Amino acid sequence: MLFDLVIRNARTEQGQEPVDIAIKDGVIAAMKPAFRCEAVMEADARGAFAFSGFAESHIHLDKAGILSRCLICEGTLAEAVRETARAKKGFEVEDVYARAARVVEKAITHGTTLMRTFVEIDPRAGFRSFEAIRKVKADYAFAIDIEICAFAQEGLTREPETFAMLDRALSEGADLVGGCPYTDPDPRRHVELIFELARKHDVAVDFHLDFDLDPENTNLPAVVTETERRGWGGRVSIGHVTNLSAMPAEAVEGIARRIGGAGIALTVLPATDLFLNGRGFGALVPRGIAPAHLLAGCGVVTSIATNNVLNPFTPYGDASLIRMANLYANVAQLSREDDMRLVFSMVSDFAALLMGKTHGLSVGAEATIVLLDCAGGAEAVREVARVIGGWKNGRQSFWNSLPIIFGLS
């Protein structure tokens, strides 16, 4: 058989000998050491680590890159919501597309092959951001799979028209629906309304939840109740839940067993959660990041994600998930090899699982492959490994190249 592509000398697991990955018609046809075959094209991985690419489970493309349009005086969540709401009134399709495309291109070159983006749809944003992100999704499908979450950032109960707009978006191409109970005067009803839309359109649900440091201030029970009542386990995820960082480990484990049993996944957003939490502390400022590794140990599907890039929620960022994984490992004070591999999974296969997607390199699987300049996932997290290049469905989608140091003999 003449293969379309063979990637030679790639490591797929730490400590194992390199293999050659043969690809035909966008699918992995063989994975063997020193595989003798002919191919239209060959690439030498030179011992680099190959995997299916990073999975970005929580990002806001529509409001990325708006720092110049907003003020950051308090550095609080309330200010970020307020400033973004003001700015998005002026969003136009072309503007949103340009800012989102820039972030997507960065994500691609950082090795991301799967992404879930939230898109705000309400009377201020209208459908302009949604239209722009749908076009981004289509234009960059050669390199990355993007799913769109129609998102109610500013509540539902005081603006019934937002509910109708989300309903329309789900009929016009949105992949799932998301809500933000803590911005709604009636959080429980907000949760119920989001689930009503999910059930009507048979889609997954993703909530921004419990974004503070008060363990007593929680909308999580409402989400658990609705998940179980509607049989939506395995199709619900929650982001932030920063109040878990203010609880003792035994309390976190109890919650983990509850949400794990309900089939609810968790995403932590280290950059945003660090930036916005603990503003009232003059010393010993709390980190404000939910201990995802503890929840994972209790069986909860967990992921680490970017959230925002260059806006009042997070005034920095480059859509690099390996950088975010390293940040989480630092803040969580992790050091063991098993922990490093777990953190790598949170930006790869666990994150993909949260989105209901298959992930991993095997014969018969989609030939979406990214090379990292390291020996394996644990090293990738420790070293913030350099991303070399990648292929989507067997076609090269980007190439950063292997490092070359001149002057060495």
XYZ file of C-alpha atoms in Angstrom:
409
model
C 0.000 0.000 0.000
C 1.170 3.503 -0.824
C 0.454 5.666 2.222
C -0.310 9.376 2.050
C 2.063 10.237 4.893
C 4.446 8.556 7.307
C 5.634 10.351 10.431
C 8.795 8.562 11.465
C 10.558 8.305 14.822
C 7.706 9.617 16.979
C 7.210 8.722 20.621
C 3.638 8.082 21.696
C 4.289 6.980 25.270
C 7.072 7.924 27.640
C 9.886 5.405 27.725
C 8.759 3.443 24.696
C 10.800 3.204 21.529
C 9.843 5.547 18.677
C 7.304 4.346 16.139
C 6.444 5.245 12.563
C 2.863 6.462 12.056
C 1.468 5.654 8.609
C -1.592 7.568 7.398
C -4.033 6.810 4.602
C -7.179 8.786 3.716
C -7.012 10.847 6.903
C -6.837 7.802 9.192
C -3.956 6.168 11.085
C -3.327 2.926 9.190
C -0.295 1.608 11.093
C 1.877 2.420 14.114
C 5.029 0.306 14.271
C 8.728 0.720 15.022
C 10.860 0.949 11.848
C 7.816 0.369 9.638
C 8.925 -0.436 6.083
C 6.569 1.180 3.603
C 6.284 3.752 0.862
C 4.491 7.066 1.219
C 3.776 10.166 -0.821
C 5.260 12.282 1.989
C 7.433 11.616 5.026
C 8.230 13.650 8.131
C 10.915 12.907 10.712
C 9.725 13.579 14.277
C 13.280 13.000 15.584
C 12.000 11.406 18.790
C 9.377 14.071 19.534
C 6.259 13.179 21.519
C 3.163 12.682 19.345
C -0.416 12.981 20.610
C -3.841 14.074 19.328
C -3.401 17.731 20.198
C -4.635 19.920 23.003
C -8.351 20.322 23.731
C -9.528 23.785 24.801
C -12.714 23.171 26.793
C -13.543 26.767 27.812
C -12.668 29.962 25.946
C -14.442 33.191 24.976
C -13.413 34.083 21.436
C -16.056 36.776 21.002
C -14.665 39.089 23.679
C -10.940 38.449 23.261
C -8.579 41.340 22.579
C -10.736 44.217 23.867
C -8.411 45.628 26.533
C -8.159 49.007 24.778
C -11.969 49.383 24.978
C -12.321 48.644 28.687
C -11.195 49.976 32.045
C -9.652 47.854 34.774
C -9.751 49.834 38.003
C -11.000 47.293 40.546
C -9.890 44.022 38.968
C -13.097 42.349 40.112
C -15.559 39.989 38.469
C -18.364 42.559 38.712
C -16.230 45.156 36.938
C -15.234 42.690 34.222
C -18.863 41.769 33.532
C -19.878 45.443 33.522
C -17.073 46.636 31.258
C -17.520 43.790 28.786
C -21.280 44.369 28.638
C -20.603 47.985 27.750
C -18.009 47.113 25.123
C -19.994 44.407 23.359
C -22.734 46.850 22.404
C -20.285 48.092 19.798
C -19.159 44.696 18.490
C -19.513 44.223 14.740
C -19.228 40.969 12.800
C -15.940 41.882 11.102
C -14.423 43.094 14.366
C -15.344 39.923 16.286
C -14.111 37.749 13.431
C -10.704 39.467 13.299
C -10.112 39.248 17.056
C -11.350 35.652 17.299
C -9.348 34.512 14.275
C -6.169 35.893 15.808
C -6.711 33.838 18.968
C -7.638 30.718 16.988
C -4.455 31.003 14.937
C -2.420 31.259 18.122
C -4.229 28.226 19.530
C -3.502 26.226 16.380
C 0.216 26.989 16.478
C 0.195 26.088 20.181
C -1.082 22.626 19.224
C -4.817 22.905 19.925
C -6.996 20.750 17.684
C -10.320 20.906 19.563
C -12.049 23.937 21.117
C -15.261 24.909 22.884
C -16.000 28.625 22.722
C -18.745 30.486 24.527
C -20.542 33.173 22.514
C -22.679 35.743 24.285
C -26.144 36.150 22.767
C -28.429 38.780 24.284
C -30.066 42.117 23.383
C -26.698 43.935 23.540
C -24.603 41.493 21.501
C -27.454 40.457 19.232
C -26.373 37.730 16.819
C -23.307 39.596 15.535
C -20.756 37.639 17.583
C -22.556 34.383 16.805
C -22.396 35.087 13.078
C -18.687 35.902 13.297
C -17.772 32.813 15.314
C -19.725 30.531 12.987
C -17.582 31.867 10.152
C -14.388 31.356 12.175
C -15.481 27.788 12.874
C -15.962 27.089 9.178
C -12.836 28.882 7.964
C -10.450 27.136 10.381
C -11.973 23.656 10.191
C -8.890 22.527 8.242
C -6.885 22.758 11.483
C -9.235 22.757 14.469
C -12.708 21.538 15.433
C -14.665 24.307 17.167
C -17.944 23.865 18.993
C -20.077 26.901 19.859
C -21.854 27.324 23.171
C -24.717 29.858 22.999
C -24.161 31.661 26.285
C -26.243 33.861 28.601
C -23.575 35.890 30.420
C -25.893 38.464 32.015
C -28.836 36.389 33.162
C -32.167 35.239 31.764
C -35.030 35.975 34.136
C -34.900 39.761 33.790
C -34.479 39.579 30.000
C -36.885 36.994 28.569
C -35.795 37.975 25.058
C -32.400 36.375 25.763
C -34.105 33.005 26.160
C -35.726 33.356 22.733
C -32.399 34.419 21.212
C -30.597 31.390 22.636
C -33.389 29.187 21.304
C -32.885 30.647 17.841
C -29.092 30.255 18.014
C -29.478 26.578 18.894
C -31.699 26.197 15.830
C -29.103 27.949 13.661
C -25.933 26.060 14.458
C -24.938 26.467 18.111
C -23.690 23.134 19.455
C -24.688 23.520 23.106
C -26.090 26.045 25.590
C -24.500 27.743 28.588
C -25.595 29.858 31.518
C -24.246 32.002 34.316
C -26.514 31.718 37.390
C -24.489 34.097 39.576
C -25.366 37.073 37.347
C -29.107 36.343 37.487
C -31.431 37.620 40.265
C -33.090 34.180 40.225
C -30.203 31.690 39.823
C -32.307 28.571 40.269
C -34.785 29.597 37.579
C -31.834 30.489 35.355
C -30.547 26.930 35.700
C -33.971 25.495 34.926
C -34.355 27.634 31.792
C -30.968 26.580 30.437
C -31.887 22.931 30.933
C -35.213 23.526 29.175
C -33.313 24.742 26.111
C -30.892 21.813 26.330
C -33.733 19.328 26.448
C -35.618 20.977 23.579
C -32.562 20.887 21.308
C -30.970 17.736 22.773
C -27.624 19.410 23.482
C -25.081 19.546 26.293
C -24.976 22.231 28.992
C -22.040 24.255 30.347
C -22.398 26.619 33.317
C -20.146 29.310 34.766
C -20.653 28.644 38.463
C -19.843 29.773 42.012
C -17.191 32.332 41.051
C -16.208 33.571 44.537
C -14.501 32.371 47.721
C -17.630 31.804 49.815
C -18.372 28.090 50.347
C -21.913 28.946 51.486
C -22.760 30.859 48.299
C -23.455 28.139 45.771
C -25.718 27.312 42.847
C -24.175 23.861 42.449
C -27.048 21.991 44.170
C -29.494 23.392 41.598
C -27.302 22.165 38.744
C -26.936 18.711 40.316
C -30.677 18.461 40.926
C -31.591 19.421 37.353
C -28.919 17.130 35.896
C -30.283 14.148 37.780
C -33.950 15.045 37.287
C -33.560 15.354 33.516
C -31.147 12.451 33.074
C -28.474 14.707 31.619
C -25.471 13.031 33.254
C -22.378 13.045 31.059
C -23.657 16.113 29.202
C -23.147 18.788 31.866
C -19.996 20.714 32.710
C -19.282 23.558 35.111
C -16.509 26.133 35.003
C -14.684 28.092 37.728
C -16.393 26.867 40.986
C -13.639 28.792 42.769
C -15.335 28.485 46.156
C -14.042 24.898 46.225
C -10.609 26.430 46.844
C -11.893 27.782 50.166
C -13.033 24.378 51.452
C -11.116 21.680 53.339
C -10.137 18.600 51.360
C -12.778 16.376 52.963
C -15.549 18.802 51.931
C -14.177 18.943 48.379
C -14.134 15.146 48.230
C -17.765 15.010 49.340
C -18.774 17.414 46.572
C -16.641 15.501 44.099
C -18.493 12.281 44.852
C -21.814 14.095 44.372
C -21.016 15.714 41.026
C -19.072 12.707 39.794
C -22.038 10.489 40.546
C -24.321 12.921 38.726
C -22.067 12.898 35.650
C -21.011 16.554 35.889
C -17.546 17.566 34.629
C -15.425 20.465 35.912
C -13.166 22.987 34.180
C -10.734 25.247 36.041
C -9.479 28.491 34.512
C -6.181 29.289 36.289
C -5.336 32.653 34.711
C -8.777 34.219 35.233
C -9.413 32.629 38.614
C -6.063 33.913 39.921
C -6.576 37.401 38.516
C -10.102 38.046 39.783
C -10.137 36.317 43.175
C -8.800 37.502 46.522
C -8.851 41.219 45.757
C -9.912 42.047 49.297
C -6.889 40.411 50.918
C -3.894 42.554 51.835
C -1.684 39.575 52.614
C -1.729 35.804 52.106
C -3.922 36.297 49.057
C -5.842 33.068 48.262
C -5.191 31.448 44.927
C -8.868 30.905 44.170
C -8.427 27.879 41.905
C -10.549 24.770 42.436
C -8.347 21.722 43.208
C -9.157 19.835 40.010
C -6.595 17.113 40.740
C -8.442 16.207 43.948
C -11.748 15.989 42.123
C -10.147 13.900 39.370
C -8.963 11.501 42.049
C -12.616 11.048 43.046
C -13.666 10.206 39.495
C -14.755 13.621 38.213
C -13.870 14.426 34.598
C -11.717 17.557 34.904
C -10.045 19.960 32.505
C -7.848 23.053 32.516
C -8.650 25.833 30.048
C -7.821 29.382 28.943
C -11.146 31.220 29.479
C -10.316 34.788 28.404
C -7.537 36.462 26.444
C -6.669 40.161 26.727
C -9.850 41.528 28.279
C -11.040 42.673 31.744
C -11.480 39.069 32.902
C -7.874 38.175 31.996
C -5.631 40.991 30.733
C -3.044 38.642 29.226
C -2.869 35.312 27.439
C -1.768 33.557 24.259
C -4.120 30.523 24.022
C -1.287 28.161 25.015
C -2.783 25.241 26.919
C 0.567 23.756 27.899
C 1.421 27.068 29.557
C -1.922 26.943 31.380
C -1.251 23.362 32.483
C 2.138 24.386 33.867
C 0.530 27.340 35.673
C -1.999 25.027 37.320
C 0.700 22.560 38.390
C 2.676 25.418 39.943
C -0.267 26.910 41.809
C -1.478 23.495 43.006
C 2.087 22.692 44.142
C 2.185 19.396 42.279
C 5.423 17.504 41.727
C 4.849 13.754 41.342
C 5.118 12.124 37.939
C 1.552 10.821 38.142
C 0.294 14.335 38.898
C 2.118 15.740 35.871
C 0.534 13.130 33.632
C -2.870 13.914 35.143
C -2.445 17.624 34.452
C -1.445 16.852 30.857
C -4.625 14.795 30.499
C -6.621 17.810 31.703
C -5.582 19.724 28.584
C -5.820 16.746 26.243
C -7.857 13.541 26.603
C -9.836 14.542 29.732
C -10.769 17.868 28.148
C -11.861 16.066 24.989
C -13.910 13.640 27.082
C -15.633 16.588 28.765
C -16.726 17.657 25.276
C -17.861 14.154 24.405
C -15.104 13.657 21.840
C -12.734 10.748 21.269
C -9.038 11.474 21.676
C -5.881 9.422 21.235
C -3.592 7.873 18.655
C -4.399 4.347 17.552
C -4.815 2.393 14.350
C -8.144 3.334 12.822
C -8.328 6.691 14.617
C -8.469 10.076 12.931
C -4.966 11.167 11.917
C -4.922 14.395 13.912
C -1.415 14.528 15.356
C 0.672 17.158 17.146
C 4.389 16.871 17.937
C 5.915 18.229 21.155
C 9.628 18.673 21.788
C 9.698 16.410 24.867
C 9.634 12.770 25.922
C 6.008 12.618 27.123
C 3.079 14.355 28.778
C 4.693 14.768 32.202
C 7.759 16.441 30.687
C 5.511 18.625 28.549
C 3.900 20.075 31.679
C 7.164 20.498 33.587
C 9.003 22.143 30.703
C 6.171 24.002 28.920
C 7.230 21.932 25.941
C 7.720 23.551 22.574
C 5.093 22.671 19.976
C 6.766 21.533 16.763
C 3.952 21.042 14.273
C 0.767 19.212 13.493
C -1.574 17.495 11.054
C -5.379 17.473 10.932
C -6.935 14.414 9.281
C -3.530 13.592 7.792
C -2.956 17.032 6.272
C -0.320 19.335 7.686
C -2.017 22.267 9.399
C 0.952 24.151 10.892
C 4.702 23.846 11.403
C 6.786 25.711 13.971
C 9.851 23.547 13.150
C 12.307 21.723 15.338
C 14.819 23.923 17.191
C 18.221 24.456 15.595
C 21.186 25.852 17.531
C 23.900 27.184 15.265
C 27.555 27.007 16.175
C 27.524 23.482 17.580
C 29.551 20.879 15.742
